[in-house]
Amino acid sequence: MLARRNVRPGFWLVFWREIGWLRRRPFLFGLTTIVPLAQMAFLAAIFSAGLATRLPIGVLDLDGSDLSRTIIRMVDATPSSAVAVRVGDLAEGRSLILSGKIHGLLMLPHDLQRDVFVGRRPEVVFFYNTQTLTTGNLVASGVNAALPSSAAGIRLSLRTAQGQPLEFARASLQPIPVQINALFNPTLNYVFFLLTALIPSILQVVMVTTASYSIGLDVETRYRLRILRRLGGGLWPAMAGKILPYTILFMLVLGLSDTLLFVVFGLPLRGQSWLLIIAGLLFILSCQLLGGLLALVLKSTVSAVSIGTLVTAPAFGFMGIGFPRLGMNAFSYGWGALLPGTWYLTARVDQTVRGTPIDLSWKPVLVLLAFTVALAGLVAWKLESMRAYRVETSDPSAPRTLGEAYS
């Protein structure tokens, strides 16, 4: 126990006290460092390929003709799908899809070749599991790309067999050619939009729950906030000294994630790095203040952590990555707008893959600044109201010395 004369109140006293708490509380240290780094490594291993290719599908060939075999070869040649198994009936194909051994089933009907060459329109059916949204859409896109190419080749052969010149036959198949280019992610690399969104969304949950837990330790009992204020020589120095160690740790974690993305996975940086750093710092501060506000309002560490997790865990669904925010209903759009991670992700995408001009990039940064200022004001108001209340109803069981509080 430290004697009172050996303890000098101020910002640094609270700062080093919090460092000591990190050493003595393995759960708190693991939550701020080991958990986000482990999740980052796990996600990086999942998305290391960048793009899912050669996803297995099954084929039910009821025709057995040269045309059906040609279609199967063209589907197998697409980058996204690979013909892994041939099934005898629909029941077997359904069983393989449900078991996850294949991601889709291509069914080629009876008399496919005969119907095509007599001018009929036979129906080729592709079954896939819509619950596995990403893999299902990928194999479906591969089949949708292969079948029109096969049909175009058949129509071209029929026209040339009728005596039409090759160039005129090609022009008649596509009188208005369409060129489609992806602007910001031409390789459709999942690292560039999924991994860069998953890491901030996970960090948002970790930062809010960490702040709720660490600050909740000092406010859930009646006397601890008063002692924290005495240690810091005031509420603001005390609170700043309390959150700064976690701010530094989270900046290091975010820096490691950016190093992984930019150096290892080659994420482009087409904007301004300093603007990205400012947005990251405001993102961390706003998340910490949100967690601190929950701890101050709820006063129970368990409740603050639970509510913080409940609020931030669904954030990825409302950030506009898997589904555009403009198409969301009012509830989903509002939930996403009230979370700092949504605006940080906007700034992040603007400064990386989009290369948005600087004059158009300030909006998400200013929104993060408004979040930080507003949350800081609410935290200050709540602290002052709690201090005024505890002055009126002081607890005689509170520690009377700084050394006792520091220990």
mmCIF file of C-alpha atoms in Angstrom, residues 17 61 114 155 210 227 244 349 390:
data_model
loop_
_atom_site.group_PDB
_atom_site.id
_atom_site.type_symbol
_atom_site.label_atom_id
_atom_site.label_comp_id
_atom_site.label_asym_id
_atom_site.label_seq_id
_atom_site.Cartn_x
_atom_site.Cartn_y
_atom_site.Cartn_z
ATOM 1 C CA ARG A 17 -2.771 2.860 -12.323
ATOM 2 C CA ASP A 61 -26.976 -34.975 -67.485
ATOM 3 C CA ARG A 114 -32.557 -32.220 -80.534
ATOM 4 C CA ARG A 155 -26.722 -19.822 -82.839
ATOM 5 C CA THR A 210 -13.576 -2.834 -23.094
ATOM 6 C CA ILE A 227 -11.584 8.142 -5.513
ATOM 7 C CA LEU A 244 -5.486 6.712 -22.832
ATOM 8 C CA VAL A 349 -13.115 2.867 -48.262
ATOM 9 C CA ARG A 390 -22.445 11.673 -4.309
#
